[in-house]
PDB file of C-alpha atoms in Angstrom:
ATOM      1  CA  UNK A   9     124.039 116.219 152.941  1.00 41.00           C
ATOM      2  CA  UNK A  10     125.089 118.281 150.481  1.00 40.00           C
ATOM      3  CA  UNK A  11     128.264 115.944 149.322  1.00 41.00           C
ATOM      4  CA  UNK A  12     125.138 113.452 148.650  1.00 33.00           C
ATOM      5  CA  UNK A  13     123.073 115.519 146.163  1.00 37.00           C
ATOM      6  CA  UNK A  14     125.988 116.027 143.209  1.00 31.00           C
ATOM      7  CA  UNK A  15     126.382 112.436 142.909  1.00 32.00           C
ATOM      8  CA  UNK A  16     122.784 111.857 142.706  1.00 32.00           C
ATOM      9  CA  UNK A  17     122.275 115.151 140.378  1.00 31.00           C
ATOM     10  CA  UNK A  18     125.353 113.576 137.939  1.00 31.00           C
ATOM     11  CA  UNK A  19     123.592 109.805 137.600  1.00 29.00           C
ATOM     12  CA  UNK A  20     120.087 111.438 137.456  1.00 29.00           C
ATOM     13  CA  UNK A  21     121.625 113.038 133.778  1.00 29.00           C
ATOM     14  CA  UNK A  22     123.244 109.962 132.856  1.00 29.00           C
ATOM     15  CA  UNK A  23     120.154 107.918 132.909  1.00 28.00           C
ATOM     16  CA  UNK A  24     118.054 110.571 131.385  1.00 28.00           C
ATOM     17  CA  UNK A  25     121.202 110.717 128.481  1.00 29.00           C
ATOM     18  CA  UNK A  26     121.385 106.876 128.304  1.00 32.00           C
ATOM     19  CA  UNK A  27     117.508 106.355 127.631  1.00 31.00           C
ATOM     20  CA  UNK A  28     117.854 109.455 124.626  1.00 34.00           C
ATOM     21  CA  UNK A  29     120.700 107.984 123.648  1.00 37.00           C
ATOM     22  CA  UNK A  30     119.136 104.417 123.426  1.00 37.00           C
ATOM     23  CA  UNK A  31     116.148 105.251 121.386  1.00 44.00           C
ATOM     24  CA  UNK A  32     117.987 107.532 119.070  1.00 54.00           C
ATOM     25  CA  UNK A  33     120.438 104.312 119.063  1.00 63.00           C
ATOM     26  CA  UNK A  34     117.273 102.452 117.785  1.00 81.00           C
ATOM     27  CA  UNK A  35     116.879 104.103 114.798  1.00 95.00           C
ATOM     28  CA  UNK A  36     120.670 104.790 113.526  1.00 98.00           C
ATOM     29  CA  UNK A  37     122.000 103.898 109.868  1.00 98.00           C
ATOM     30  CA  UNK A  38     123.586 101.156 111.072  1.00 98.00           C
ATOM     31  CA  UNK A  39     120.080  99.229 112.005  1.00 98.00           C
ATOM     32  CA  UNK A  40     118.658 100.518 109.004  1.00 98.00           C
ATOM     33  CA  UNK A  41     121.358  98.454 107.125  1.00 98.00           C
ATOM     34  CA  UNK A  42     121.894  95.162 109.684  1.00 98.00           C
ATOM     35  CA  UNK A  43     118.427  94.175 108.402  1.00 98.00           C
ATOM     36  CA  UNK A  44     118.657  95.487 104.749  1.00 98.00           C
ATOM     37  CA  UNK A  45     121.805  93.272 104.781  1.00 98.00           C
ATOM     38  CA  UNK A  46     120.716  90.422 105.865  1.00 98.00           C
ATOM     39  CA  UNK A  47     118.174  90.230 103.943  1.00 98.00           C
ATOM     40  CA  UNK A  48     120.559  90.723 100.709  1.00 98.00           C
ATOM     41  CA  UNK A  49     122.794  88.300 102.048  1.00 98.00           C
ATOM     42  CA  UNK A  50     120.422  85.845 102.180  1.00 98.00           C
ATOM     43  CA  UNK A  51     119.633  85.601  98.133  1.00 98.00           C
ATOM     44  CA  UNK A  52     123.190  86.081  97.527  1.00 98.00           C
ATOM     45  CA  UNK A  53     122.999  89.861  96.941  1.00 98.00           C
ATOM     46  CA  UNK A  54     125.750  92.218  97.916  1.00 98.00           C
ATOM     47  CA  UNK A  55     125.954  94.539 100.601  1.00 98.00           C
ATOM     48  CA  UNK A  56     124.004  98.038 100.309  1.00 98.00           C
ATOM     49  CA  UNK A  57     125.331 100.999 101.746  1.00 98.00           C
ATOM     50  CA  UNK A  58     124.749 104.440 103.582  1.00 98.00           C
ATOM     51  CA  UNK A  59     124.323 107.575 101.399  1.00 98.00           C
ATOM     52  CA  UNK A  60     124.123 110.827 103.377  1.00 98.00           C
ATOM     53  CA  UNK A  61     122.640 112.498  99.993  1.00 98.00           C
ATOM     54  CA  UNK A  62     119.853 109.774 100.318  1.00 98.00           C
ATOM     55  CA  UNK A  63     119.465 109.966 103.877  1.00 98.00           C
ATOM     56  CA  UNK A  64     119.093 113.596 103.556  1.00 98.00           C
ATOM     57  CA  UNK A  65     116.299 113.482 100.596  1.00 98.00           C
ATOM     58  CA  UNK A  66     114.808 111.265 102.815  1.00 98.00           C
ATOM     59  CA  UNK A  67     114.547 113.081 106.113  1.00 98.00           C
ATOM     60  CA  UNK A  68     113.340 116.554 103.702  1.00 98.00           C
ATOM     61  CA  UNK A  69     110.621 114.289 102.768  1.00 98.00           C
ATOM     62  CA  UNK A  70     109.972 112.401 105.527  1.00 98.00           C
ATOM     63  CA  UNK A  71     109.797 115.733 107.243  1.00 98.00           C
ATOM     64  CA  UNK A  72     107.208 117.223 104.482  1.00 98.00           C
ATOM     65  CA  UNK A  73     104.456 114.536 105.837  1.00 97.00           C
ATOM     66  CA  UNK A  74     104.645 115.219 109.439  1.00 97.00           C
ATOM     67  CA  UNK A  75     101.986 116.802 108.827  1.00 97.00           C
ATOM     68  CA  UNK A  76      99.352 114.214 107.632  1.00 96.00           C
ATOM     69  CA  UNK A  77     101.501 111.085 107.571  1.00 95.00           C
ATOM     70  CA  UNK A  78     100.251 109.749 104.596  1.00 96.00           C
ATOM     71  CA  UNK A  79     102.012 106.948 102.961  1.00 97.00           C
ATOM     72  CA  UNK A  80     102.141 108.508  99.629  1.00 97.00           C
ATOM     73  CA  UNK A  81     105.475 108.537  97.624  1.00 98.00           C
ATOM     74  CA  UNK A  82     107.043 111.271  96.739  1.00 98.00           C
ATOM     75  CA  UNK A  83     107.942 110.771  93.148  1.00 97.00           C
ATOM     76  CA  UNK A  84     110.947 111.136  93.123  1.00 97.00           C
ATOM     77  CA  UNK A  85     114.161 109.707  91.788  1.00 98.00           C
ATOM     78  CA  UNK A  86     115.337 106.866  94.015  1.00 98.00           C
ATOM     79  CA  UNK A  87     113.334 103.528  94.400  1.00 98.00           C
ATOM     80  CA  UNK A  88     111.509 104.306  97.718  1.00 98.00           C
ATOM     81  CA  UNK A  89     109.453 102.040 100.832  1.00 98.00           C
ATOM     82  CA  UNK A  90     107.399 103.568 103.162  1.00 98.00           C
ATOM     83  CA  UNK A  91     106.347 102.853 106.660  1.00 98.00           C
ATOM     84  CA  UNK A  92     103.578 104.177 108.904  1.00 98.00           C
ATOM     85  CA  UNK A  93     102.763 102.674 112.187  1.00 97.00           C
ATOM     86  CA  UNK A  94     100.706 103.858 115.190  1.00 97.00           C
ATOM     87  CA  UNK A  95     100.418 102.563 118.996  1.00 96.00           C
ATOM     88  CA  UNK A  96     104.212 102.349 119.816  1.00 96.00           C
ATOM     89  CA  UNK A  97     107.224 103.815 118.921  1.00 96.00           C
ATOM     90  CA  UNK A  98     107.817 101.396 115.988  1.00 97.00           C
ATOM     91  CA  UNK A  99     111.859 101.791 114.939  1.00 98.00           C
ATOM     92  CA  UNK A 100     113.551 101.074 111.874  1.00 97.00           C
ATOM     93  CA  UNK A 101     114.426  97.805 112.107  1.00 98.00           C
ATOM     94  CA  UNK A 102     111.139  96.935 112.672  1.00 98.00           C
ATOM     95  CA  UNK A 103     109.962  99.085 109.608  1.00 98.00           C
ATOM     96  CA  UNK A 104     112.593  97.007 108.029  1.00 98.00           C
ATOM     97  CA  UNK A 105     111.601  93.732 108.766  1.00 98.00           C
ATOM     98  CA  UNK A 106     108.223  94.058 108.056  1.00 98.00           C
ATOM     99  CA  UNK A 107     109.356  95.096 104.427  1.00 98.00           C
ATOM    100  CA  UNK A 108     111.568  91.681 104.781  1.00 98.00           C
ATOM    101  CA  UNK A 109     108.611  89.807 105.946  1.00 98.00           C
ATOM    102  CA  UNK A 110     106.688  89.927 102.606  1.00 98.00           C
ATOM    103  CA  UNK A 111     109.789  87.481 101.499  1.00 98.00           C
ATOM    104  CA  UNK A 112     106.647  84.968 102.211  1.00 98.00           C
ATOM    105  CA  UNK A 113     104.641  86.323  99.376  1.00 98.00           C
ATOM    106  CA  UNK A 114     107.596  86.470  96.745  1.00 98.00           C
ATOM    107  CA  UNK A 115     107.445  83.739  94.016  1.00 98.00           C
ATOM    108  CA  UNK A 116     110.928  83.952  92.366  1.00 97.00           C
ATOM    109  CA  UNK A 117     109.897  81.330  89.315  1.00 97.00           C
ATOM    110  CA  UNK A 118     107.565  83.812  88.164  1.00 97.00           C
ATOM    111  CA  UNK A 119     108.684  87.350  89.582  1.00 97.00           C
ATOM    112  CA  UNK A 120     105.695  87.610  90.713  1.00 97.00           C
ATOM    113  CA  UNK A 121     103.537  88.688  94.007  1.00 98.00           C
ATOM    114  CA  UNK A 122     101.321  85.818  95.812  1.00 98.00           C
ATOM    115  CA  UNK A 123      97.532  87.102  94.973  1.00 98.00           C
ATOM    116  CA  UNK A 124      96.206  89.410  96.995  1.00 98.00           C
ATOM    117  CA  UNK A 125      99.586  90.203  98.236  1.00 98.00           C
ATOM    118  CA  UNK A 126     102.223  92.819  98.355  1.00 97.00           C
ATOM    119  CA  UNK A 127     106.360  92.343  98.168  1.00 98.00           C
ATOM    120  CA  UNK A 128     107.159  95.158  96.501  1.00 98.00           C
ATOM    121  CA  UNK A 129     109.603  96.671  99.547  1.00 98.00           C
ATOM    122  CA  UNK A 130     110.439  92.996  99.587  1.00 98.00           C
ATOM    123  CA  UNK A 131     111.953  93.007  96.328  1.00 98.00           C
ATOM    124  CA  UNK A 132     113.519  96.725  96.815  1.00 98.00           C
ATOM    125  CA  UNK A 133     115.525  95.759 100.201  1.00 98.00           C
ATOM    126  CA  UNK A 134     116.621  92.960  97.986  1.00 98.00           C
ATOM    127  CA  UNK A 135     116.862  94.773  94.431  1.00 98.00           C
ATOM    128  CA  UNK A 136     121.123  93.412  93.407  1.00 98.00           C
ATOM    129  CA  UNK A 137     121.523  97.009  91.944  1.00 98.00           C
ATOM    130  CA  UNK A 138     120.655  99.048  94.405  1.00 98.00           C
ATOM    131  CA  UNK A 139     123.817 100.342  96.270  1.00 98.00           C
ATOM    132  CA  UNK A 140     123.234 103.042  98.055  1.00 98.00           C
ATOM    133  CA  UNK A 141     120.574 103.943 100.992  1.00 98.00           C
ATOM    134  CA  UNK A 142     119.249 106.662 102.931  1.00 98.00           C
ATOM    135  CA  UNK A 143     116.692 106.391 105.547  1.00 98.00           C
ATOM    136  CA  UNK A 144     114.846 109.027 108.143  1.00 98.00           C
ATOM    137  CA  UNK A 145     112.243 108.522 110.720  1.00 98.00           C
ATOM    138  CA  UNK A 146     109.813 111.118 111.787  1.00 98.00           C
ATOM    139  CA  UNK A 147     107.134 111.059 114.532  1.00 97.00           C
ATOM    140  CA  UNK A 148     103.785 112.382 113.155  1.00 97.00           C
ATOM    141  CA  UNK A 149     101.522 114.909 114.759  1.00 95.00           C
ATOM    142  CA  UNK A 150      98.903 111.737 114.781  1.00 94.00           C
ATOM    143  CA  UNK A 151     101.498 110.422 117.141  1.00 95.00           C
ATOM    144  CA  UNK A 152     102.312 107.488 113.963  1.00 98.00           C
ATOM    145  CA  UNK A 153     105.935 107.016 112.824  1.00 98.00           C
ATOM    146  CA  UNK A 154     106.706 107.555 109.271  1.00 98.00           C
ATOM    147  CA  UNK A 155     109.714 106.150 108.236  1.00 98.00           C
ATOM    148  CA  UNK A 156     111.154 106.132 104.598  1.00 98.00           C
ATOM    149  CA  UNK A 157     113.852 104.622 102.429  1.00 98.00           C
ATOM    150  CA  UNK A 158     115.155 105.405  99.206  1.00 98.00           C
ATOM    151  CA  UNK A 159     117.822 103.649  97.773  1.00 99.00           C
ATOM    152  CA  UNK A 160     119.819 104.366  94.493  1.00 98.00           C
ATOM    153  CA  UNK A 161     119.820 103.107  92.069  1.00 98.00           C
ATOM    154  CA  UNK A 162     116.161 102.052  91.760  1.00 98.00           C
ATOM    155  CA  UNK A 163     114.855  99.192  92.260  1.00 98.00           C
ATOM    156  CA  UNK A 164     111.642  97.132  90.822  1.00 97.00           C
ATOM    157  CA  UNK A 165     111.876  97.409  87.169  1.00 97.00           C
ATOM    158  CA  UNK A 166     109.531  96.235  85.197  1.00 95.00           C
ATOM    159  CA  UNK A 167     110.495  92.772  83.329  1.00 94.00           C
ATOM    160  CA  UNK A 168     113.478  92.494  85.405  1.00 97.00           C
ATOM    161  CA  UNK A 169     114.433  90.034  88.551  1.00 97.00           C
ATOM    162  CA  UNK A 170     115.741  91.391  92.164  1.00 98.00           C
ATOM    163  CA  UNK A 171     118.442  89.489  92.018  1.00 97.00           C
TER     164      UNK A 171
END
C-alpha cells in the first residue's frame, strides 16, 4: 500500500499547483495587454507595452486601497483606469474589457462621451501615445478586486483625439 500513497501524494500537489498556477495565469501582463491590444489594433493604434516601473507604481497603489477599495485615483503621474468588482473573482481581462466595452458610448466625430455615459478608460486603453503599461490586481478585505492601470505617457488630454 505504501508504493500507492507517493503517487497519489505527488498528483495531489500538482493539481493544487496547477489551479494556483491557473488563476495567477489569469491575471499575468500578458492578458493585461492581449485585450489592451486589441483594442488598439482595432482603431489602427500601435501596440502598448509592459513597464515593470508602471506595474510596480501600480501594485504600491493598488496595495494602499486594500484597505477600503475605493475607486479613487491616486493622482499621480501616469494616465490611470480603475476597476472594482465584487461577487467573483473578476480578472484582468475582464477589468479590461469592460474598459473596452464603453467603445459603445465613444462618438469619434465629436470626441465626445454619449450623454449620460462614461468612455474615459475607453479612450485611455486606446490613447495612440500611450506606450507603456503597468497593471496590479489586489483582493480587498471587502472580498472586491481592485485592479489598476497606469500607462505612460498619459492619456485623455483635453482638446486632443485618442487616436
Amino acid at each position: 500500500m505504501a508504493a500507492y500513497q507517493l503517487p497519489v501524494a505527488v498528483l495531489a500537489c500538482v493539481l493544487v499547483l496547477g489551479t494556483v498556477g491557473s488563476v495567477q495565469a489569469q491575471n499575468a501582463p500578458q492578458d493585461y495587454l492581449d485585450v489592451h491590444n486589441t483594442a488598439r489594433s482595432a482603431v489602427g493604434v500601435g501596440p502598448i507595452a509592459w513597464n515593470a516601473t508602471l506595474a510596480a507604481y501600480a501594485q504600491n497603489y493598488a496595495n494602499q486601497r486594500i484597505g477600503d477599495c475605493q475607486l479613487v485615483h491616486s493622482g499621480g503621474p501616469y494616465g490611470e483606469n480603475l476597476f472594482w468588482g465584487s461577487g467573483k473573482e473578476w480578472t484582468a481581462r475582464e477589468a479590461v474589457q469592460l474598459w473596452v466595452d464603453e467603445k459603445q458610448y465613444y462618438n469619434y466625430t465629436t470626441n465626445t462621451c454619449a450623454t449620460g455615459k462614461v468612455c474615459g478608460h475607453y479612450t485611455q486603453v486606446v490613447w495612440h501615445k500611450s506606450s507603456n503599461l503597468g497593471c496590479a490586481r489586489v483582493k480587498c478585505n471587502s472580498r472586491a478586486i481592485f485592479i489598476t492601470c497606469n500607462y505612460s505617457p498619459r492619456g485623455n488630454i483635453i482638446g486632443q483625439r485618442p487616436y
